[in-house]
Amino acid sequence: MILSKPILLAATAAALRTPFQVPIDSTAGSGTDVGDINGKLPLVDSEKLQALIKGDALLARAEKLYAIAQLSEDEYNHPTRVIGSEGHIGTIEYIYSSLAALGNYYKLSNQSFPAVSGNVFESRLVLGHSVPATAQPMGLTPATANKEPVYGPLVLVADDGCDAVDYPSSVAGAIALIQRGTCPFGTKSALAGQAGARAAVVYNNEPGGVSGTLGTPSPDHIATFGVSSEEAAPFIDALKSGESVDAIAYIDAEVVSISTTNVIAQTAGGDQDNCVMLGAHSDSVEAGPGINDDGSGSLTLLEVAKQLTKFGVKNCVRFAWWAGEEEGLLGSDYYVAQLPAKENVKIRLFMDYDMLGSPNYAFQVYDARDKVNPKGSQALRDLYTSWYERRGLNWTYIPFDGRSDYDGFIRNGIPGGGIATGAEGIKTDEEEKAFGGRAGDWYDPCYHQLCDDVGNVNVTAWVINSRLVAHSVATYAVSLEDFPERKLEEVRSAMAETGWKYHGHKLVV
Ligand SMILES: *[C@@H]1O[C@H](CO)[C@@H](O)[C@H](O)[C@H]1NC(C)=O
Ligand SMILES: *[C@@H]1O[C@H](CO)[C@@H](O)[C@H](O)[C@H]1NC(C)=O
Ligand SMILES: *[C@@H]1O[C@H](CO)[C@@H](O)[C@H](O)[C@H]1NC(C)=O
Ligand SMILES: [Zn+2]
């Protein structure tokens, strides 16, 4: 799960021009004709598939994944599965080899794509005589000049700083102070850069700090921080009353371009023109091993994919393990952008499984609605809630607002939805009554931290949700009657929709 949501980070424009090409590895497994296999197996049954999902198997996979994250220790001094790391490369190999071991039940493919990755090594912001506690470098920020501190007067930018005329000439050589809102952070940083500022500080327009990203790198970007509105307020007042404020900004960071890979597995059996698709992200943030986020979803998919091989399917089932989710949904965006319309319409729905075993969990269901999302999204939502209800379990809706890999799908006309157990949100008193755990704490107190390790997963919740994933796969592998046949016109009209605050876990606007 990405932080509260950023904008398009992205696969580069050149990459987006590459033709749709997912090589199929027909060498995995051997011998038997796959159509045959599917025909000889009993048609998948939800209860039977669910019964094959066991906590021990999931936990053993989590231990394995943690050991893989440790492969990054030489380079990062701690376990991580961030894109470009040995831990992430190992994760992709583990997923691919586990699937290849299942013989020719699945057709496997790798989809590599270019991605940008930002690393901030050190940073400091001083406004007047104070160091704002909420100061945070934006994702994909460049370093300050020569990776040295820069000094200058703090200069207030007019309005939202979305227009070149908002930047007074005194911004040249200064540190620009800009209000959040209206346009992406990347636009503000570029305009400040064009006006000659040495660094930029974006202050929030609502309470709290800003965890944002500049998005697709631009040569005009300059070192950019976010700060809370509360901490910016005294300086804004001082500047407005004509006082001068000195500032120091320092960021040592790099933005690197790397190649990373989505792994796709599709049942060889079942109607190849009508698929149910599901995905989880294979990468973690740099800070830690990401066993809950999203080791839990990735491993659930792997276990369901393994158990599904005991059954036949009527519709094809396509599993995806996305890379670069934490950098702004890069892998899933790239995948959807590469899909020609005639491939797009074969995907009857997409189910997102990101963070399934948060330690202070709630059973969260994305509140997808047919009114605003592609038709069928609501039927998927209702499948989840009725499953929890049949088992006497409580559930809660959460906004379907673009924080994970479903985003590219629903923007491109494909019905979608999913479940989660919570990230950095705070559990309410009511939720404590409904789910246990502790009100007032984060659902995942180790969200995006080093402690997101094997101990950071509630196995009870993880098993319950993995069975629900199995139920969703089994249900739609047999019938897609809840989902209207996809039409090419709908693909195009949905593509016009834009304008969310999030695109992944960081804010983009
Ligand atoms: C896909 O990637 C995996 C993991 O890196 C690799 O082992 C496998 O050979 C690749 N398969 C194809 C068809 O390129
Ligand atoms: C569901 O929530 C209610 C309170 O809202 C609680 O009394 C009940 O025990 C919960 N059920 C389960 C299975 O946790
Ligand atoms: C996981 O959740 C269950 C059910 O709420 C609870 O009984 C158990 O103590 C939790 N496990 C851990 C390790 O916190
Ligand atoms: Zn995630």
Coordinates of C-alpha atoms in Angstrom, one line a residue, residues 4-386:
S4 CA -1.7 8.7 1.1
K5 CA -1.5 9.1 -2.5
P6 CA 0.9 10.5 -5.0
I7 CA 0.7 11.2 -8.7
L8 CA 2.2 9.7 -11.7
L9 CA 5.6 8.6 -11.0
A10 CA 6.3 6.5 -13.5
A11 CA 7.5 4.5 -16.3
T12 CA 9.1 6.9 -18.7
A13 CA 7.4 8.1 -21.8
A14 CA 9.7 6.1 -24.0
A15 CA 8.8 3.0 -22.1
L16 CA 5.2 3.6 -22.6
R17 CA 5.7 3.6 -26.3
T18 CA 7.0 0.0 -26.3
P19 CA 4.5 -2.3 -27.9
F20 CA 2.5 -4.7 -25.7
Q21 CA 4.7 -7.7 -25.3
V22 CA 4.5 -10.2 -22.6
P23 CA 6.7 -13.2 -23.5
I24 CA 5.1 -16.5 -22.6
D25 CA 7.5 -19.0 -21.1
S26 CA 6.2 -22.2 -22.6
T27 CA 9.2 -24.1 -21.4
A28 CA 8.1 -24.2 -17.8
G29 CA 6.9 -27.7 -17.0
S30 CA 6.8 -30.2 -19.8
G31 CA 4.8 -32.7 -21.7
T32 CA 1.1 -32.9 -21.2
D33 CA -1.2 -30.7 -23.1
V34 CA -2.7 -28.1 -20.8
G35 CA -6.2 -28.1 -22.1
D36 CA -6.3 -31.8 -21.3
I37 CA -5.2 -31.2 -17.7
N38 CA -7.9 -28.6 -17.2
G39 CA -10.5 -31.0 -18.5
K40 CA -9.5 -33.9 -16.3
L41 CA -9.5 -31.9 -13.1
P42 CA -12.7 -31.3 -11.1
L43 CA -14.1 -27.8 -11.6
V44 CA -12.9 -25.5 -8.9
D45 CA -15.1 -25.4 -5.8
S46 CA -14.8 -22.4 -3.4
E47 CA -15.1 -24.4 -0.2
K48 CA -12.6 -27.0 -1.3
L49 CA -10.1 -24.3 -2.4
Q50 CA -10.5 -22.4 0.8
A51 CA -9.9 -25.5 2.9
L52 CA -6.5 -25.9 1.3
I53 CA -5.3 -22.5 2.5
K54 CA -3.3 -23.1 5.8
G55 CA -1.5 -20.7 8.2
D56 CA 1.6 -22.9 8.4
A57 CA 2.2 -22.8 4.7
L58 CA 1.7 -19.0 4.6
L59 CA 4.0 -18.5 7.6
A60 CA 6.7 -20.7 6.0
R61 CA 6.6 -18.5 3.0
A62 CA 6.8 -15.4 5.1
E63 CA 10.0 -16.8 6.8
K64 CA 11.4 -17.5 3.3
L65 CA 10.6 -13.9 2.2
Y66 CA 12.3 -12.4 5.2
A67 CA 15.5 -14.4 4.4
I68 CA 15.3 -13.0 0.8
A69 CA 14.9 -9.5 2.2
Q70 CA 18.2 -10.1 4.1
L71 CA 20.0 -10.4 0.8
S72 CA 19.9 -6.6 0.7
E73 CA 21.8 -6.2 3.9
D74 CA 25.2 -5.7 2.3
E75 CA 24.0 -2.7 0.3
Y76 CA 21.3 -1.2 2.7
N77 CA 22.5 -2.4 6.1
H78 CA 19.1 -3.8 6.8
P79 CA 16.6 -6.2 5.1
T80 CA 14.5 -4.6 2.3
R81 CA 12.8 -5.6 -0.9
V82 CA 12.8 -2.2 -2.5
I83 CA 13.0 -2.2 -6.3
G84 CA 16.6 -2.5 -7.5
S85 CA 17.7 -4.3 -4.3
E86 CA 19.0 -7.9 -4.1
G87 CA 16.0 -8.5 -1.9
H88 CA 13.6 -7.5 -4.6
I89 CA 15.4 -9.4 -7.3
G90 CA 15.3 -12.4 -5.0
T91 CA 11.6 -12.0 -4.4
I92 CA 10.9 -12.0 -8.2
E93 CA 13.0 -15.1 -8.6
Y94 CA 11.2 -16.8 -5.7
I95 CA 7.8 -16.0 -7.2
Y96 CA 8.8 -17.1 -10.7
S97 CA 10.5 -20.3 -9.6
S98 CA 7.6 -21.3 -7.3
L99 CA 5.2 -20.9 -10.2
A100 CA 7.5 -22.7 -12.7
A101 CA 7.5 -25.6 -10.3
L102 CA 3.8 -26.0 -10.8
G103 CA 4.4 -27.4 -14.3
N104 CA 2.3 -26.2 -17.3
Y105 CA -0.8 -25.3 -15.4
Y106 CA 0.2 -21.6 -15.8
K107 CA 1.7 -19.7 -18.7
L108 CA 4.3 -17.4 -17.1
S109 CA 5.7 -14.1 -18.3
N110 CA 8.0 -11.4 -17.1
Q111 CA 7.2 -7.8 -18.0
S112 CA 10.3 -5.6 -17.5
F113 CA 9.9 -1.8 -17.4
P114 CA 12.0 1.2 -16.6
A115 CA 11.4 2.9 -13.3
V116 CA 12.8 5.8 -11.4
S117 CA 13.7 5.3 -7.8
G118 CA 14.6 8.0 -5.3
N119 CA 16.9 7.7 -2.3
V120 CA 17.3 10.4 0.3
F121 CA 20.5 9.9 2.3
E122 CA 20.3 13.0 4.5
S123 CA 18.2 16.1 4.8
R124 CA 17.8 19.2 7.0
L125 CA 15.5 22.2 6.8
V126 CA 16.0 25.3 9.0
L127 CA 13.4 28.1 9.0
G128 CA 14.5 31.2 10.9
H129 CA 16.0 29.6 14.1
S130 CA 13.8 26.5 14.1
V131 CA 14.0 23.0 12.6
P132 CA 10.4 22.0 11.7
A133 CA 9.7 18.6 13.0
T134 CA 7.3 17.8 10.1
A135 CA 9.9 18.8 7.4
Q136 CA 10.1 15.8 5.0
P137 CA 11.8 15.7 1.6
M138 CA 9.4 14.9 -1.2
G139 CA 9.7 11.6 -3.0
L140 CA 12.0 11.8 -6.0
T141 CA 13.4 15.1 -5.0
P142 CA 16.7 16.1 -6.4
A143 CA 19.6 17.0 -4.0
T144 CA 20.4 20.6 -3.2
A145 CA 23.2 22.1 -5.3
N146 CA 26.4 20.0 -5.0
K147 CA 24.7 18.1 -2.2
E148 CA 25.6 20.9 0.1
P149 CA 23.4 23.1 2.3
V150 CA 21.9 26.2 0.5
Y151 CA 21.1 29.4 2.2
G152 CA 18.7 32.2 1.3
P153 CA 15.8 34.3 2.4
L154 CA 12.5 32.5 2.6
V155 CA 10.2 34.0 0.0
L156 CA 6.4 33.5 0.0
V157 CA 4.9 32.5 -3.3
A158 CA 1.4 33.9 -4.3
D159 CA -1.8 31.8 -4.4
D160 CA -1.1 28.1 -4.9
G161 CA 2.1 28.6 -6.9
C162 CA 0.7 26.8 -9.9
D163 CA 1.5 29.6 -12.3
A164 CA 4.8 31.3 -13.2
V165 CA 3.4 34.7 -12.3
D166 CA 2.9 33.6 -8.7
Y167 CA 6.7 33.6 -8.3
P168 CA 8.1 37.1 -7.5
S169 CA 11.5 37.9 -8.9
S170 CA 12.9 37.8 -5.3
V171 CA 12.5 34.0 -5.5
A172 CA 15.8 33.9 -7.5
G173 CA 18.5 32.7 -5.2
A174 CA 16.0 32.2 -2.4
I175 CA 14.0 29.4 -0.8
A176 CA 10.4 29.4 -2.0
L177 CA 7.6 28.8 0.4
I178 CA 4.5 27.5 -1.4
Q179 CA 1.0 26.5 -0.4
R180 CA -0.2 23.0 -1.2
G181 CA -3.1 22.7 -3.5
T182 CA -4.6 22.8 -7.1
C183 CA -1.6 21.5 -9.0
P184 CA 0.9 18.6 -8.4
F185 CA 3.9 19.1 -6.1
G186 CA 6.1 18.4 -9.2
T187 CA 4.6 21.4 -10.9
K188 CA 5.4 23.7 -8.0
S189 CA 8.9 22.4 -7.7
A190 CA 9.5 23.0 -11.4
L191 CA 8.1 26.5 -11.4
A192 CA 10.2 27.4 -8.4
G193 CA 13.2 26.0 -10.2
Q194 CA 12.5 28.0 -13.3
A195 CA 12.2 31.1 -11.2
G196 CA 15.7 30.5 -9.8
A197 CA 14.9 29.3 -6.3
R198 CA 17.5 27.2 -4.6
A199 CA 15.0 25.0 -2.8
A200 CA 11.3 24.8 -2.2
V201 CA 9.1 24.2 0.8
V202 CA 5.5 23.2 0.3
Y203 CA 3.3 23.8 3.4
N204 CA 0.1 21.9 3.9
N205 CA -3.3 23.3 3.3
E206 CA -4.9 21.0 5.9
P207 CA -3.7 19.9 9.4
G208 CA -0.5 17.8 9.6
G209 CA 2.6 17.2 7.5
V210 CA 2.8 16.4 3.8
S211 CA 4.1 13.1 2.6
G212 CA 4.3 13.8 -1.0
T213 CA 6.2 13.0 -4.2
L214 CA 7.4 15.2 -7.1
G215 CA 6.4 12.4 -9.5
T216 CA 8.1 12.0 -12.9
P217 CA 11.5 13.7 -12.7
S218 CA 12.0 17.0 -14.5
P219 CA 15.3 18.9 -15.0
D220 CA 13.5 21.9 -13.6
H221 CA 12.8 20.2 -10.2
I222 CA 14.7 21.6 -7.2
A223 CA 15.2 20.2 -3.7
T224 CA 11.7 20.2 -2.2
F225 CA 10.4 19.6 1.3
G226 CA 6.9 19.3 2.7
V227 CA 6.0 20.9 6.1
S228 CA 2.8 21.1 8.2
S229 CA 0.6 24.2 8.0
E230 CA 1.0 24.6 11.7
E231 CA 4.8 24.9 11.5
A232 CA 4.7 27.2 8.5
A233 CA 2.1 29.6 10.0
P234 CA 4.5 31.8 12.1
F235 CA 6.8 32.3 9.1
I236 CA 4.0 33.1 6.7
D237 CA 2.8 35.7 9.2
A238 CA 6.3 37.2 9.6
L239 CA 6.8 37.4 5.8
K240 CA 3.3 38.9 5.3
S241 CA 4.1 41.6 7.8
G242 CA 7.3 42.5 6.0
E243 CA 9.9 40.8 8.2
S244 CA 12.6 38.7 6.7
V245 CA 13.3 35.1 7.5
D246 CA 16.5 33.2 6.6
A247 CA 16.4 29.6 5.7
I248 CA 18.8 26.7 5.2
A249 CA 17.9 23.7 3.1
Y250 CA 20.0 20.6 2.6
I251 CA 19.1 17.3 0.8
D252 CA 21.6 14.6 -0.2
A253 CA 19.6 12.4 -2.5
E254 CA 19.7 10.7 -5.9
V255 CA 17.1 9.7 -8.4
V256 CA 18.2 6.6 -10.4
S257 CA 16.6 4.8 -13.3
I258 CA 16.4 1.1 -13.1
S259 CA 14.7 -1.8 -14.8
T260 CA 12.3 -3.9 -12.7
T261 CA 9.8 -6.6 -13.5
N262 CA 6.2 -7.6 -13.2
V263 CA 5.5 -11.3 -13.1
I264 CA 2.3 -12.6 -14.7
A265 CA 0.9 -16.1 -14.5
Q266 CA -2.2 -17.1 -16.4
T267 CA -4.0 -20.5 -16.3
A268 CA -3.5 -22.3 -19.6
G269 CA -7.0 -23.7 -19.1
G270 CA -10.2 -21.8 -19.1
D271 CA -11.7 -19.3 -21.6
Q272 CA -8.6 -17.2 -22.6
D273 CA -10.8 -14.3 -23.8
N274 CA -12.5 -13.9 -20.4
C275 CA -10.2 -13.6 -17.4
V276 CA -10.5 -12.8 -13.7
M277 CA -7.3 -11.0 -12.7
L278 CA -5.8 -10.4 -9.3
G279 CA -2.6 -8.8 -8.1
A280 CA -0.4 -8.0 -5.2
H281 CA 2.9 -6.0 -5.2
S282 CA 6.2 -7.8 -5.0
D283 CA 8.3 -4.8 -3.7
S284 CA 8.6 -3.1 -0.3
V285 CA 9.7 0.3 0.7
E286 CA 13.4 0.9 1.3
A287 CA 13.0 1.1 5.1
G288 CA 12.2 -2.5 5.7
P289 CA 11.4 -6.0 4.6
G290 CA 7.7 -5.4 3.9
I291 CA 6.4 -8.7 5.1
N292 CA 2.9 -7.4 5.7
D293 CA 3.2 -4.7 3.0
D294 CA 2.9 -6.5 0.7
G295 CA 4.5 -9.8 1.4
S296 CA 1.2 -10.9 2.8
G297 CA -0.7 -10.3 -0.4
S298 CA 2.1 -11.6 -2.7
L299 CA 2.4 -14.8 -0.7
T300 CA -1.4 -15.3 -0.5
L301 CA -1.5 -15.1 -4.3
L302 CA 1.3 -17.6 -4.6
E303 CA -0.4 -20.1 -2.2
V304 CA -3.8 -19.7 -3.9
A305 CA -2.0 -20.2 -7.3
K306 CA -0.5 -23.4 -6.0
Q307 CA -3.7 -24.8 -4.6
L308 CA -5.7 -23.8 -7.7
T309 CA -3.7 -26.3 -9.8
K310 CA -5.7 -29.1 -8.2
F311 CA -8.8 -27.9 -10.1
G312 CA -10.1 -26.9 -13.5
V313 CA -11.4 -23.5 -14.4
K314 CA -14.0 -22.2 -16.8
N315 CA -12.6 -18.7 -17.1
C316 CA -8.9 -18.0 -17.2
V317 CA -7.3 -16.8 -14.0
R318 CA -4.5 -14.3 -14.3
F319 CA -2.2 -13.5 -11.3
A320 CA 0.1 -10.5 -11.2
W321 CA 2.9 -9.6 -8.9
W322 CA 3.6 -5.9 -9.5
A323 CA 6.9 -4.1 -9.1
G324 CA 7.4 -0.5 -8.1
E325 CA 4.1 -0.1 -6.3
E326 CA 5.8 1.8 -3.5
E327 CA 7.3 4.2 -6.0
G328 CA 3.8 5.2 -7.2
L329 CA 2.0 2.1 -8.7
L330 CA 4.6 1.9 -11.5
G331 CA 4.2 -1.7 -12.5
S332 CA 0.4 -1.8 -12.6
D333 CA 0.3 1.5 -14.4
Y334 CA 2.8 0.3 -16.9
Y335 CA 0.9 -3.0 -17.4
V336 CA -2.4 -1.3 -18.1
A337 CA -0.8 1.4 -20.3
Q338 CA 0.6 -1.4 -22.5
L339 CA -2.7 -3.2 -22.9
P340 CA -4.2 -2.8 -26.4
A341 CA -8.0 -2.3 -26.1
K342 CA -8.6 -5.8 -27.4
E343 CA -6.6 -7.2 -24.5
N344 CA -8.1 -4.8 -22.0
V345 CA -11.6 -6.1 -22.6
K346 CA -10.6 -9.6 -21.9
I347 CA -10.0 -8.6 -18.2
R348 CA -13.5 -8.8 -16.8
L349 CA -12.4 -7.7 -13.3
F350 CA -9.3 -6.9 -11.3
M351 CA -8.9 -7.7 -7.6
D352 CA -6.2 -5.9 -5.5
Y353 CA -4.7 -7.6 -2.4
D354 CA -2.4 -5.3 -0.6
M355 CA -1.7 -5.9 3.2
L356 CA -3.8 -8.8 4.3
G357 CA -2.5 -9.4 7.9
S358 CA -1.9 -6.1 9.7
P359 CA -1.2 -6.8 13.4
N360 CA -3.9 -4.3 14.6
Y361 CA -6.2 -5.3 11.7
A362 CA -9.7 -4.4 10.6
F363 CA -11.4 -6.3 7.8
Q364 CA -11.5 -3.5 5.2
V365 CA -13.4 -3.6 1.9
Y366 CA -12.8 -1.0 -0.8
D367 CA -16.1 0.9 -1.2
A368 CA -16.3 0.5 -4.9
R369 CA -19.6 1.6 -6.5
D370 CA -21.0 1.1 -9.9
K371 CA -22.1 4.8 -10.0
V372 CA -18.6 6.0 -10.0
N373 CA -16.5 2.9 -10.9
P374 CA -16.7 0.5 -13.8
K375 CA -19.9 -1.6 -13.6
G376 CA -19.3 -4.8 -11.7
S377 CA -17.1 -3.2 -9.1
Q378 CA -20.0 -3.1 -6.6
A379 CA -20.8 -6.8 -7.1
L380 CA -17.2 -7.6 -6.2
R381 CA -17.4 -5.4 -3.1
D382 CA -20.6 -7.3 -2.1
L383 CA -18.9 -10.6 -2.6
Y384 CA -16.4 -9.7 0.1
T385 CA -18.9 -8.3 2.6
S386 CA -21.3 -11.2 2.3

